[in-house]
PDB file of C-alpha atoms in Angstrom:
ATOM      1  CA  MET K  29       0.861 -10.624   4.077  1.00 45.00           C
ATOM      2  CA  LEU K  30       4.426 -12.403   3.889  1.00 51.00           C
ATOM      3  CA  PHE K  31       6.081 -12.821   6.628  1.00 40.00           C
ATOM      4  CA  ALA K  32       8.485 -16.106   6.345  1.00 38.00           C
ATOM      5  CA  HIS K  33      11.271 -14.979   8.853  1.00 36.00           C
ATOM      6  CA  LYS K  34      13.505 -17.264  11.389  1.00 37.00           C
ATOM      7  CA  ARG K  35      15.476 -15.467  13.571  1.00 36.00           C
ATOM      8  CA  PRO K  36      19.222 -15.436  14.121  1.00 38.00           C
ATOM      9  CA  SER K  37      20.991 -17.885  16.217  1.00 40.00           C
ATOM     10  CA  GLY K  38      24.447 -17.182  18.015  1.00 40.00           C
ATOM     11  CA  CYS K  39      25.590 -15.208  21.390  1.00 38.00           C
ATOM     12  CA  PHE K  40      26.513 -11.646  21.520  1.00 34.00           C
ATOM     13  CA  SER K  41      28.161  -9.475  23.652  1.00 34.00           C
ATOM     14  CA  PHE K  42      26.226  -6.687  25.598  1.00 31.00           C
ATOM     15  CA  VAL K  43      28.544  -3.498  24.172  1.00 31.00           C
ATOM     16  CA  ALA K  44      28.348  -5.031  20.387  1.00 34.00           C
ATOM     17  CA  ALA K  45      24.904  -5.861  20.056  1.00 33.00           C
ATOM     18  CA  LEU K  46      22.803  -3.092  22.101  1.00 30.00           C
ATOM     19  CA  SER K  47      22.306  -0.136  19.691  1.00 34.00           C
ATOM     20  CA  VAL K  48      20.592   3.455  21.130  1.00 31.00           C
ATOM     21  CA  MET K  49      17.176   4.872  19.010  1.00 35.00           C
ATOM     22  CA  VAL K  50      15.738   8.210  20.346  1.00 34.00           C
ATOM     23  CA  PHE K  51      12.181   8.458  19.920  1.00 33.00           C
ATOM     24  CA  GLY K  52      11.720  11.974  21.226  1.00 35.00           C
ATOM     25  CA  SER K  53      12.415  11.702  24.818  1.00 33.00           C
ATOM     26  CA  MET K  54      11.942   8.172  24.662  1.00 35.00           C
ATOM     27  CA  THR K  55      15.469   6.443  24.648  1.00 32.00           C
ATOM     28  CA  LEU K  56      14.726   2.664  23.096  1.00 38.00           C
ATOM     29  CA  ILE K  57      17.601   0.199  23.479  1.00 38.00           C
ATOM     30  CA  ILE K  58      17.978  -2.281  20.051  1.00 43.00           C
ATOM     31  CA  ASP K  59      18.899  -5.127  20.608  1.00 52.00           C
ATOM     32  CA  PRO K  60      20.032  -6.634  16.828  1.00 55.00           C
ATOM     33  CA  ALA K  61      19.890 -10.402  18.161  1.00 54.00           C
ATOM     34  CA  SER K  62      15.761 -10.143  18.346  1.00 76.00           C
ATOM     35  CA  ALA K  63      15.907  -9.086  14.926  1.00 85.00           C
ATOM     36  CA  LYS K  64      13.919 -11.102  12.561  1.00 95.00           C
ATOM     37  CA  THR K  65      15.231 -12.324   8.891  1.00 97.00           C
ATOM     38  CA  HIS K  66      12.303 -12.094   6.304  1.00 97.00           C
ATOM     39  CA  GLU K  67      12.447 -14.407   3.430  1.00 97.00           C
ATOM     40  CA  VAL K  68       9.681 -12.441   0.674  1.00 98.00           C
ATOM     41  CA  LYS K  69       9.276 -13.882  -2.899  1.00 98.00           C
ATOM     42  CA  MET K  70       7.881 -12.513  -5.283  1.00 98.00           C
ATOM     43  CA  THR K  71       6.933 -13.258  -8.916  1.00 98.00           C
ATOM     44  CA  ALA K  72       5.965 -10.701 -11.669  1.00 98.00           C
ATOM     45  CA  VAL K  73       2.537 -11.907 -13.531  1.00 98.00           C
ATOM     46  CA  GLU K  74       1.074 -10.305 -16.887  1.00 98.00           C
ATOM     47  CA  SER K  75      -2.388 -11.311 -16.555  1.00 95.00           C
ATOM     48  CA  GLU K  76      -6.151  -9.446 -16.485  1.00 96.00           C
ATOM     49  CA  LEU K  77      -7.852  -8.769 -13.352  1.00 96.00           C
ATOM     50  CA  ILE K  78     -11.311  -7.472 -12.681  1.00 96.00           C
ATOM     51  CA  VAL K  79     -11.079  -3.861 -11.946  1.00 97.00           C
ATOM     52  CA  ASP K  80     -14.823  -2.924 -11.385  1.00 95.00           C
ATOM     53  CA  GLY K  81     -17.987  -4.349  -9.788  1.00 93.00           C
ATOM     54  CA  GLY K  82     -19.339  -5.199 -13.101  1.00 92.00           C
ATOM     55  CA  GLY K  83     -16.165  -7.902 -13.877  1.00 93.00           C
ATOM     56  CA  MET K  84     -14.536  -5.804 -16.239  1.00 94.00           C
ATOM     57  CA  LYS K  85     -10.819  -7.053 -16.668  1.00 95.00           C
ATOM     58  CA  TYR K  86      -7.853  -4.943 -17.069  1.00 96.00           C
ATOM     59  CA  ASN K  87      -4.600  -6.091 -18.733  1.00 97.00           C
ATOM     60  CA  ALA K  88      -2.257  -5.361 -15.537  1.00 97.00           C
ATOM     61  CA  TRP K  89       0.945  -6.555 -14.912  1.00 98.00           C
ATOM     62  CA  THR K  90       1.231  -7.367 -11.354  1.00 98.00           C
ATOM     63  CA  PHE K  91       3.519  -8.905  -8.094  1.00 98.00           C
ATOM     64  CA  ASN K  92       2.161 -12.216  -7.402  1.00 98.00           C
ATOM     65  CA  GLY K  93      -0.712 -12.004  -9.257  1.00 97.00           C
ATOM     66  CA  GLN K  94      -2.498  -8.933  -8.057  1.00 97.00           C
ATOM     67  CA  PHE K  95      -2.638  -5.186  -7.625  1.00 97.00           C
ATOM     68  CA  PRO K  96      -1.480  -3.550  -5.083  1.00 98.00           C
ATOM     69  CA  GLY K  97       1.064  -6.605  -4.375  1.00 98.00           C
ATOM     70  CA  PRO K  98       0.842  -8.592  -0.819  1.00 98.00           C
ATOM     71  CA  VAL K  99       1.415  -6.656   1.989  1.00 98.00           C
ATOM     72  CA  VAL K 100       5.282  -6.814   3.260  1.00 98.00           C
ATOM     73  CA  ARG K 101       5.009  -6.563   6.867  1.00 98.00           C
ATOM     74  CA  VAL K 102       8.111  -6.542   9.075  1.00 98.00           C
ATOM     75  CA  THR K 103      10.063  -4.554  12.469  1.00 98.00           C
ATOM     76  CA  GLU K 104      12.482  -2.306  12.394  1.00 98.00           C
ATOM     77  CA  GLY K 105      15.852  -3.443  12.144  1.00 98.00           C
ATOM     78  CA  ASP K 106      14.523  -6.506  10.552  1.00 98.00           C
ATOM     79  CA  THR K 107      16.519  -8.059   7.359  1.00 98.00           C
ATOM     80  CA  VAL K 108      14.433  -8.825   3.973  1.00 98.00           C
ATOM     81  CA  LYS K 109      15.505 -11.594   1.509  1.00 98.00           C
ATOM     82  CA  PHE K 110      14.027 -10.924  -1.533  1.00 98.00           C
ATOM     83  CA  THR K 111      13.873 -12.814  -5.043  1.00 98.00           C
ATOM     84  CA  LEU K 112      11.700 -11.625  -7.774  1.00 98.00           C
ATOM     85  CA  ASN K 113      11.121 -14.188 -10.143  1.00 98.00           C
ATOM     86  CA  ASN K 114       9.865 -13.190 -14.222  1.00 98.00           C
ATOM     87  CA  PRO K 115       8.777 -16.831 -15.378  1.00 98.00           C
ATOM     88  CA  LYS K 116       9.801 -17.393 -19.157  1.00 97.00           C
ATOM     89  CA  THR K 117       5.740 -17.047 -19.772  1.00 96.00           C
ATOM     90  CA  ASN K 118       6.062 -13.106 -19.400  1.00 98.00           C
ATOM     91  CA  VAL K 119       6.968 -10.772 -22.465  1.00 97.00           C
ATOM     92  CA  PHE K 120       8.643  -7.544 -20.578  1.00 98.00           C
ATOM     93  CA  PRO K 121      11.445  -6.867 -18.386  1.00 98.00           C
ATOM     94  CA  HIS K 122      10.382  -6.528 -14.628  1.00 98.00           C
ATOM     95  CA  ALA K 123      12.120  -4.712 -11.415  1.00 98.00           C
ATOM     96  CA  MET K 124      11.424  -3.948  -7.648  1.00 98.00           C
ATOM     97  CA  ASP K 125      12.182  -1.059  -5.927  1.00 98.00           C
ATOM     98  CA  PHE K 126      11.622  -0.900  -2.087  1.00 98.00           C
ATOM     99  CA  HIS K 127      11.089   2.642  -0.609  1.00 98.00           C
ATOM    100  CA  ALA K 128      12.515   1.040   2.283  1.00 98.00           C
ATOM    101  CA  ALA K 129      15.911   0.599   1.073  1.00 98.00           C
ATOM    102  CA  GLU K 130      18.927   1.904   1.609  1.00 98.00           C
ATOM    103  CA  ILE K 131      20.986   0.133  -0.838  1.00 98.00           C
ATOM    104  CA  ASP K 132      22.204   0.594  -4.132  1.00 97.00           C
ATOM    105  CA  PHE K 133      19.727   1.124  -7.291  1.00 95.00           C
ATOM    106  CA  LEU K 134      22.014  -0.034 -10.573  1.00 96.00           C
ATOM    107  CA  LYS K 135      22.639  -3.360  -8.588  1.00 97.00           C
ATOM    108  CA  ASN K 136      19.522  -4.219  -6.680  1.00 97.00           C
ATOM    109  CA  TYR K 137      16.873  -2.059  -8.758  1.00 98.00           C
ATOM    110  CA  ARG K 138      17.588  -3.170 -12.396  1.00 97.00           C
ATOM    111  CA  ALA K 139      15.847  -4.913 -14.603  1.00 98.00           C
ATOM    112  CA  ILE K 140      15.421  -8.376 -15.483  1.00 98.00           C
ATOM    113  CA  ASN K 141      14.307 -10.209 -19.097  1.00 98.00           C
ATOM    114  CA  ALA K 142      11.577 -12.947 -19.018  1.00 98.00           C
ATOM    115  CA  GLY K 143      12.909 -16.117 -17.394  1.00 97.00           C
ATOM    116  CA  GLU K 144      15.713 -14.427 -15.586  1.00 98.00           C
ATOM    117  CA  SER K 145      15.453 -13.765 -11.412  1.00 98.00           C
ATOM    118  CA  ILE K 146      17.168 -10.911  -8.882  1.00 98.00           C
ATOM    119  CA  SER K 147      17.986 -11.654  -5.184  1.00 98.00           C
ATOM    120  CA  TYR K 148      18.890  -9.166  -2.998  1.00 98.00           C
ATOM    121  CA  ALA K 149      18.782  -7.851   0.747  1.00 98.00           C
ATOM    122  CA  PHE K 150      18.278  -4.843   2.617  1.00 98.00           C
ATOM    123  CA  VAL K 151      17.504  -3.847   6.768  1.00 98.00           C
ATOM    124  CA  ALA K 152      14.730  -2.213   7.582  1.00 98.00           C
ATOM    125  CA  LYS K 153      16.339   0.684   9.455  1.00 98.00           C
ATOM    126  CA  LYS K 154      13.406   2.751   9.943  1.00 98.00           C
ATOM    127  CA  PRO K 155       9.349   2.964  11.049  1.00 98.00           C
ATOM    128  CA  GLY K 156       6.436   3.743   8.476  1.00 98.00           C
ATOM    129  CA  VAL K 157       4.993   3.075   5.696  1.00 98.00           C
ATOM    130  CA  PHE K 158       6.724   2.210   1.950  1.00 98.00           C
ATOM    131  CA  PHE K 159       6.062   2.552  -1.406  1.00 98.00           C
ATOM    132  CA  TYR K 160       7.411  -0.719  -3.784  1.00 98.00           C
ATOM    133  CA  HIS K 161       7.482  -0.508  -7.270  1.00 98.00           C
ATOM    134  CA  CYS K 162       8.864  -2.380 -10.335  1.00 98.00           C
ATOM    135  CA  GLY K 163      11.108   0.397 -11.728  1.00 97.00           C
ATOM    136  CA  ALA K 164      11.731  -1.135 -15.174  1.00 98.00           C
ATOM    137  CA  PRO K 165      11.395   1.493 -18.173  1.00 97.00           C
ATOM    138  CA  PRO K 166       8.981   2.882 -19.055  1.00 98.00           C
ATOM    139  CA  MET K 167       8.056   3.009 -15.086  1.00 98.00           C
ATOM    140  CA  ILE K 168       5.397   4.798 -15.781  1.00 98.00           C
ATOM    141  CA  GLN K 169       3.723   2.091 -17.519  1.00 98.00           C
ATOM    142  CA  HIS K 170       4.559  -0.657 -15.332  1.00 98.00           C
ATOM    143  CA  VAL K 171       3.558   1.743 -12.190  1.00 98.00           C
ATOM    144  CA  ALA K 172       0.604   2.328 -13.496  1.00 98.00           C
ATOM    145  CA  ARG K 173      -0.587  -1.393 -15.555  1.00 98.00           C
ATOM    146  CA  GLY K 174      -0.425  -2.516 -11.258  1.00 98.00           C
ATOM    147  CA  MET K 175       3.163  -2.919  -9.849  1.00 98.00           C
ATOM    148  CA  VAL K 176       2.658  -1.529  -7.207  1.00 98.00           C
ATOM    149  CA  GLY K 177       2.416  -2.237  -3.433  1.00 98.00           C
ATOM    150  CA  ALA K 178       3.068  -1.688   0.044  1.00 98.00           C
ATOM    151  CA  ILE K 179       5.986  -1.977   3.120  1.00 98.00           C
ATOM    152  CA  ILE K 180       5.048  -1.861   6.605  1.00 98.00           C
ATOM    153  CA  VAL K 181       8.067  -1.625   8.542  1.00 98.00           C
ATOM    154  CA  ASP K 182       6.336  -1.536  12.434  1.00 98.00           C
ATOM    155  CA  PRO K 183       8.806   0.504  14.750  1.00 98.00           C
ATOM    156  CA  LYS K 184      10.461  -1.701  17.614  1.00 97.00           C
ATOM    157  CA  ASN K 185       9.149   0.289  20.354  1.00 96.00           C
ATOM    158  CA  SER K 186       5.851  -0.956  20.364  1.00 94.00           C
ATOM    159  CA  LYS K 187       4.766   2.384  22.636  1.00 96.00           C
ATOM    160  CA  ALA K 188       5.600   4.631  19.775  1.00 97.00           C
ATOM    161  CA  TRP K 189       2.380   5.368  19.066  1.00 98.00           C
ATOM    162  CA  PRO K 190      -1.243   4.133  20.266  1.00 98.00           C
ATOM    163  CA  LYS K 191      -2.463   0.702  19.420  1.00 97.00           C
ATOM    164  CA  ALA K 192      -4.384   0.351  16.723  1.00 98.00           C
ATOM    165  CA  ASP K 193      -7.822  -1.937  17.104  1.00 98.00           C
ATOM    166  CA  ARG K 194      -8.294  -2.525  13.451  1.00 98.00           C
ATOM    167  CA  GLU K 195      -6.037  -1.677  10.718  1.00 98.00           C
ATOM    168  CA  TYR K 196      -6.217  -1.262   6.378  1.00 98.00           C
ATOM    169  CA  VAL K 197      -4.025  -1.088   4.034  1.00 98.00           C
ATOM    170  CA  LEU K 198      -5.115   1.401   1.036  1.00 98.00           C
ATOM    171  CA  VAL K 199      -2.930   2.568  -2.129  1.00 98.00           C
ATOM    172  CA  GLN K 200      -4.001   4.874  -4.348  1.00 98.00           C
ATOM    173  CA  SER K 201      -3.016   5.053  -7.779  1.00 98.00           C
ATOM    174  CA  GLU K 202      -4.277   5.950 -11.143  1.00 98.00           C
ATOM    175  CA  LEU K 203      -6.184   3.768 -14.104  1.00 98.00           C
ATOM    176  CA  PHE K 204      -5.584   4.503 -17.682  1.00 98.00           C
ATOM    177  CA  LYS K 205      -8.310   1.991 -19.887  1.00 95.00           C
ATOM    178  CA  ASN K 206      -5.806   1.674 -23.130  1.00 96.00           C
ATOM    179  CA  PRO K 207      -2.649   0.088 -20.822  1.00 96.00           C
ATOM    180  CA  ASP K 208      -0.613   0.414 -23.619  1.00 97.00           C
ATOM    181  CA  ASP K 209      -0.554   4.059 -23.974  1.00 97.00           C
ATOM    182  CA  VAL K 210       1.976   5.438 -22.645  1.00 98.00           C
ATOM    183  CA  GLN K 211       1.582   8.965 -23.815  1.00 98.00           C
ATOM    184  CA  ALA K 212      -1.702   9.136 -22.618  1.00 98.00           C
ATOM    185  CA  MET K 213       0.047   8.669 -19.152  1.00 98.00           C
ATOM    186  CA  PHE K 214       3.032  11.278 -19.541  1.00 98.00           C
ATOM    187  CA  ASP K 215      -0.511  13.563 -20.537  1.00 98.00           C
ATOM    188  CA  ARG K 216      -1.792  12.690 -17.265  1.00 97.00           C
ATOM    189  CA  LYS K 217      -5.250  11.609 -19.174  1.00 97.00           C
ATOM    190  CA  PHE K 218      -6.652   9.085 -16.731  1.00 98.00           C
ATOM    191  CA  ASP K 219      -9.989   7.637 -16.681  1.00 98.00           C
ATOM    192  CA  HIS K 220     -10.084   6.372 -12.885  1.00 98.00           C
ATOM    193  CA  ILE K 221      -8.181   7.447  -9.375  1.00 98.00           C
ATOM    194  CA  VAL K 222      -8.789   3.801  -7.548  1.00 98.00           C
ATOM    195  CA  PHE K 223      -7.804   2.272  -4.197  1.00 98.00           C
ATOM    196  CA  ASN K 224      -6.615  -1.141  -3.749  1.00 98.00           C
ATOM    197  CA  GLY K 225      -6.972  -1.686  -7.834  1.00 97.00           C
ATOM    198  CA  GLY K 226     -10.770  -1.537  -7.985  1.00 97.00           C
ATOM    199  CA  ILE K 227     -13.037   1.231  -9.348  1.00 98.00           C
ATOM    200  CA  PHE K 228     -15.044   2.484  -6.117  1.00 98.00           C
ATOM    201  CA  LYS K 229     -14.314  -1.014  -4.578  1.00 97.00           C
ATOM    202  CA  TYR K 230     -15.016   0.160  -0.978  1.00 98.00           C
ATOM    203  CA  HIS K 231     -18.465   1.692  -1.880  1.00 97.00           C
ATOM    204  CA  PRO K 232     -21.608   0.218  -0.564  1.00 95.00           C
ATOM    205  CA  PHE K 233     -23.916   1.815  -2.800  1.00 93.00           C
ATOM    206  CA  VAL K 234     -21.745   1.281  -6.274  1.00 93.00           C
ATOM    207  CA  THR K 235     -22.680  -2.450  -8.351  1.00 91.00           C
ATOM    208  CA  GLY K 236     -19.719  -5.041  -5.852  1.00 92.00           C
ATOM    209  CA  GLY K 237     -18.324  -2.720  -3.614  1.00 95.00           C
ATOM    210  CA  LYS K 238     -17.961  -3.601  -0.386  1.00 96.00           C
ATOM    211  CA  ALA K 239     -17.665  -1.124   2.790  1.00 97.00           C
ATOM    212  CA  LEU K 240     -14.890  -1.640   5.258  1.00 98.00           C
ATOM    213  CA  GLU K 241     -15.937  -1.669   8.577  1.00 98.00           C
ATOM    214  CA  ALA K 242     -14.914  -0.812  11.949  1.00 98.00           C
ATOM    215  CA  LYS K 243     -16.700  -0.447  15.338  1.00 98.00           C
ATOM    216  CA  PRO K 244     -17.634   2.716  17.254  1.00 98.00           C
ATOM    217  CA  GLY K 245     -14.404   4.021  19.681  1.00 98.00           C
ATOM    218  CA  GLU K 246     -12.157   1.749  17.622  1.00 98.00           C
ATOM    219  CA  ARG K 247      -8.706   3.347  16.577  1.00 98.00           C
ATOM    220  CA  VAL K 248      -8.826   2.541  12.451  1.00 98.00           C
ATOM    221  CA  ARG K 249      -5.721   2.727  11.473  1.00 98.00           C
ATOM    222  CA  ILE K 250      -5.057   3.585   7.673  1.00 98.00           C
ATOM    223  CA  TYR K 251      -1.304   2.560   6.211  1.00 98.00           C
ATOM    224  CA  PHE K 252      -1.903   4.968   2.970  1.00 98.00           C
ATOM    225  CA  VAL K 253       0.466   4.637   0.122  1.00 98.00           C
ATOM    226  CA  ASN K 254       0.390   7.235  -3.059  1.00 98.00           C
ATOM    227  CA  ALA K 255       0.886   4.708  -5.841  1.00 98.00           C
ATOM    228  CA  GLY K 256       0.887   7.509  -8.636  1.00 98.00           C
ATOM    229  CA  PRO K 257       1.858   7.577 -11.020  1.00 98.00           C
ATOM    230  CA  ASN K 258       1.348  11.113 -11.438  1.00 98.00           C
ATOM    231  CA  GLU K 259      -1.692  12.613  -9.215  1.00 98.00           C
ATOM    232  CA  PHE K 260      -1.532  13.903  -5.931  1.00 98.00           C
ATOM    233  CA  SER K 261      -3.791  12.721  -3.061  1.00 98.00           C
ATOM    234  CA  SER K 262      -5.674  15.023  -1.152  1.00 98.00           C
ATOM    235  CA  PHE K 263      -7.337  12.502   1.635  1.00 98.00           C
ATOM    236  CA  HIS K 264      -9.818  13.582   4.113  1.00 98.00           C
ATOM    237  CA  PRO K 265     -12.563  11.693   5.697  1.00 98.00           C
ATOM    238  CA  ILE K 266     -15.697  12.969   4.883  1.00 98.00           C
ATOM    239  CA  GLY K 267     -17.552  13.292   9.064  1.00 98.00           C
ATOM    240  CA  GLU K 268     -14.504  13.412  10.807  1.00 98.00           C
ATOM    241  CA  ILE K 269     -10.881  14.344  11.416  1.00 98.00           C
ATOM    242  CA  TRP K 270      -7.925  12.531  11.584  1.00 98.00           C
ATOM    243  CA  ASP K 271      -7.683  11.967  14.500  1.00 98.00           C
ATOM    244  CA  ALA K 272      -3.311  11.596  13.800  1.00 98.00           C
ATOM    245  CA  VAL K 273      -1.052  11.945  10.371  1.00 98.00           C
ATOM    246  CA  TYR K 274       2.354  10.089  10.889  1.00 98.00           C
ATOM    247  CA  GLU K 275       3.972  11.044   7.519  1.00 98.00           C
ATOM    248  CA  SER K 276       5.844   8.300   5.927  1.00 98.00           C
ATOM    249  CA  GLY K 277       4.227   6.007   8.934  1.00 98.00           C
ATOM    250  CA  ASN K 278       6.941   7.079  11.237  1.00 98.00           C
ATOM    251  CA  PRO K 279       5.855   7.924  14.857  1.00 98.00           C
ATOM    252  CA  ALA K 280       8.045  10.515  14.600  1.00 98.00           C
ATOM    253  CA  ASN K 281       6.708  12.331  12.565  1.00 98.00           C
ATOM    254  CA  LYS K 282       3.160  13.154  13.923  1.00 98.00           C
ATOM    255  CA  HIS K 283       0.683  15.621  13.268  1.00 98.00           C
ATOM    256  CA  VAL K 284      -3.137  15.595  15.296  1.00 98.00           C
ATOM    257  CA  GLY K 285      -6.168  17.065  14.446  1.00 98.00           C
ATOM    258  CA  VAL K 286      -5.998  17.090  10.083  1.00 98.00           C
ATOM    259  CA  GLN K 287      -8.500  17.607   8.200  1.00 98.00           C
ATOM    260  CA  THR K 288      -6.849  16.265   5.007  1.00 98.00           C
ATOM    261  CA  TYR K 289      -3.398  15.822   4.688  1.00 98.00           C
ATOM    262  CA  VAL K 290      -1.596  15.550   0.804  1.00 98.00           C
ATOM    263  CA  VAL K 291       0.409  12.541   0.216  1.00 98.00           C
ATOM    264  CA  GLY K 292       1.945  12.846  -3.536  1.00 98.00           C
ATOM    265  CA  PRO K 293       2.880  10.347  -5.642  1.00 98.00           C
ATOM    266  CA  GLY K 294       5.721   7.994  -4.198  1.00 98.00           C
ATOM    267  CA  SER K 295       5.416   9.031  -1.280  1.00 98.00           C
ATOM    268  CA  ALA K 296       2.988   7.408   2.169  1.00 98.00           C
ATOM    269  CA  ALA K 297       1.240   8.342   5.708  1.00 98.00           C
ATOM    270  CA  THR K 298      -0.348   6.394   8.112  1.00 98.00           C
ATOM    271  CA  PHE K 299      -3.567   8.050   9.472  1.00 99.00           C
ATOM    272  CA  ASP K 300      -5.369   6.848  12.877  1.00 98.00           C
ATOM    273  CA  LEU K 301      -9.233   7.622  12.734  1.00 98.00           C
ATOM    274  CA  VAL K 302     -11.367   7.114  15.870  1.00 98.00           C
ATOM    275  CA  ALA K 303     -15.300   7.193  15.736  1.00 97.00           C
ATOM    276  CA  GLU K 304     -17.409   7.968  17.975  1.00 97.00           C
ATOM    277  CA  SER K 305     -20.788   7.057  16.604  1.00 97.00           C
ATOM    278  CA  ALA K 306     -22.155   4.531  14.528  1.00 98.00           C
ATOM    279  CA  GLY K 307     -22.624   5.695  10.647  1.00 98.00           C
ATOM    280  CA  ALA K 308     -21.177   5.850   7.245  1.00 98.00           C
ATOM    281  CA  TYR K 309     -17.852   7.947   7.000  1.00 98.00           C
ATOM    282  CA  PRO K 310     -16.047   8.248   3.707  1.00 98.00           C
ATOM    283  CA  LEU K 311     -12.193   8.206   3.013  1.00 98.00           C
ATOM    284  CA  VAL K 312     -11.775  10.205  -0.033  1.00 98.00           C
ATOM    285  CA  THR K 313      -9.177  12.047  -1.987  1.00 98.00           C
ATOM    286  CA  HIS K 314     -10.440  15.667  -1.794  1.00 98.00           C
ATOM    287  CA  SER K 315      -8.980  15.943  -5.178  1.00 97.00           C
ATOM    288  CA  LEU K 316     -12.599  15.451  -6.998  1.00 97.00           C
ATOM    289  CA  THR K 317     -11.960  14.395  -9.763  1.00 96.00           C
ATOM    290  CA  GLY K 318     -10.492  11.451  -8.788  1.00 97.00           C
ATOM    291  CA  ALA K 319     -12.782  10.864  -6.079  1.00 97.00           C
ATOM    292  CA  LEU K 320     -15.685  10.906  -8.727  1.00 97.00           C
ATOM    293  CA  ARG K 321     -13.964   8.888 -10.813  1.00 97.00           C
ATOM    294  CA  GLY K 322     -13.613   5.922  -8.274  1.00 98.00           C
ATOM    295  CA  ALA K 323     -11.545   6.778  -5.808  1.00 98.00           C
ATOM    296  CA  ILE K 324     -14.000   7.011  -2.170  1.00 98.00           C
ATOM    297  CA  ALA K 325     -14.369   4.137   0.698  1.00 98.00           C
ATOM    298  CA  VAL K 326     -16.565   4.236   3.008  1.00 98.00           C
ATOM    299  CA  LEU K 327     -15.286   3.444   6.463  1.00 98.00           C
ATOM    300  CA  VAL K 328     -19.142   1.823   7.587  1.00 98.00           C
ATOM    301  CA  VAL K 329     -19.270   2.368  11.899  1.00 98.00           C
ATOM    302  CA  SER K 330     -21.016  -0.313  13.255  1.00 98.00           C
ATOM    303  CA  PRO K 331     -21.455  -2.228  16.833  1.00 98.00           C
ATOM    304  CA  ASP K 332     -21.939  -5.336  14.623  1.00 97.00           C
ATOM    305  CA  ALA K 333     -18.553  -4.895  12.557  1.00 97.00           C
ATOM    306  CA  LYS K 334     -16.487  -8.387  11.599  1.00 97.00           C
ATOM    307  CA  PRO K 335     -13.198  -8.848  11.344  1.00 96.00           C
ATOM    308  CA  THR K 336     -11.485  -7.922   8.176  1.00 95.00           C
ATOM    309  CA  PRO K 337      -8.212  -8.005   6.604  1.00 96.00           C
ATOM    310  CA  LEU K 338      -5.546  -5.571   5.478  1.00 97.00           C
ATOM    311  CA  MET K 339      -6.609  -5.585   2.241  1.00 97.00           C
ATOM    312  CA  PRO K 340     -10.160  -6.755   1.828  1.00 96.00           C
ATOM    313  CA  GLN K 341     -11.411  -7.888  -1.858  1.00 94.00           C
ATOM    314  CA  THR K 342      -7.941  -8.294  -2.961  1.00 95.00           C
ATOM    315  CA  PRO K 343      -7.547  -9.598  -5.459  1.00 93.00           C
ATOM    316  CA  TRP K 344     -11.751  -8.559  -6.351  1.00 93.00           C
ATOM    317  CA  THR K 345     -13.293 -11.474  -7.622  1.00 89.00           C
ATOM    318  CA  VAL K 346     -16.985 -10.909  -8.329  1.00 79.00           C
ATOM    319  CA  GLU K 347     -19.524 -13.443  -8.091  1.00 70.00           C
ATOM    320  CA  THR K 348     -22.026 -12.962 -10.708  1.00 56.00           C
ATOM    321  CA  PRO K 349     -20.383 -10.441 -13.275  1.00 47.00           C
ATOM    322  CA  GLN K 350     -22.867  -7.305 -13.959  1.00 46.00           C
ATOM    323  CA  THR K 351     -23.160  -5.913 -17.041  1.00 42.00           C
ATOM    324  CA  LYS K 352     -23.339  -1.968 -16.001  1.00 42.00           C
ATOM    325  CA  ILE K 353     -21.643  -0.212 -12.626  1.00 40.00           C
ATOM    326  CA  THR K 354     -24.417   1.811 -11.087  1.00 45.00           C
ATOM    327  CA  PRO K 355     -22.618   5.093 -10.089  1.00 48.00           C
ATOM    328  CA  PRO K 356     -23.005   6.852  -6.670  1.00 52.00           C
ATOM    329  CA  THR K 357     -24.713  10.262  -6.559  1.00 53.00           C
ATOM    330  CA  GLN K 358     -22.387  12.960  -7.348  1.00 47.00           C
TER     331      GLN K 358
END
């Protein structure tokens, strides 16, 4: 996660400094002087990355050399000062589009050539989980090749929703074996659907895959982004029901007792799951052509669950590359 920040200095008057935001029947007083400024810097990296447990490499375009890019996490009301560097060693133009920002597209999201950089700032005014991605043309190719990620804007009011015991970020996207075949991307001829840039990355019965972990009774919060570029996700927990779903990750947009929830390309949602019993709970897109081609993440619930990062195995490294993958039973 990228957290570099500093607290603004200086005094403020009570009248000028306090603003009011409403969450349902709850009124929240927000003090701008408590907001932080986050210096976020990313580098466009054109490189090969491992995308399956057999060590298969993919000619990706990335932010900071990983697919998806680093999770950016701020709090509602914070300022993000962002800089994108496109090194001279790259070949292609790149850009950055933050869905959490409300700023001029032409000025800030323009593509920069190799050897250039661009900087801009925005205030994260609304809480939620949002998509970020490269917007350089052809955008469909830059997204498909890995220039995607998530920014979490935590609500200023921590009581706006239940406290999570464990958190994960899952970014769904389509993988095309030939990253130069832009026409195949337009024609939706994807080869795999993946979570966090890996084919069955979180499927423990597949070579190289490792399950997500949780303990019985924990509230597991999943920040889910559908990077596309084209396909919808029908996100479902096999053996469970979503305790709550928050459209765009905003606590005000709450649905309860949801079996399956559709997240479109370029959108996001936050999912809460509480599994009372130990066992395995596959998290899938119920568009089965996608699930059976890579988009299965198994949540193993056990009293022995260990602490885990937001995006386990990202970037993915394979200790002993294999020659073939063992597919799951279909």
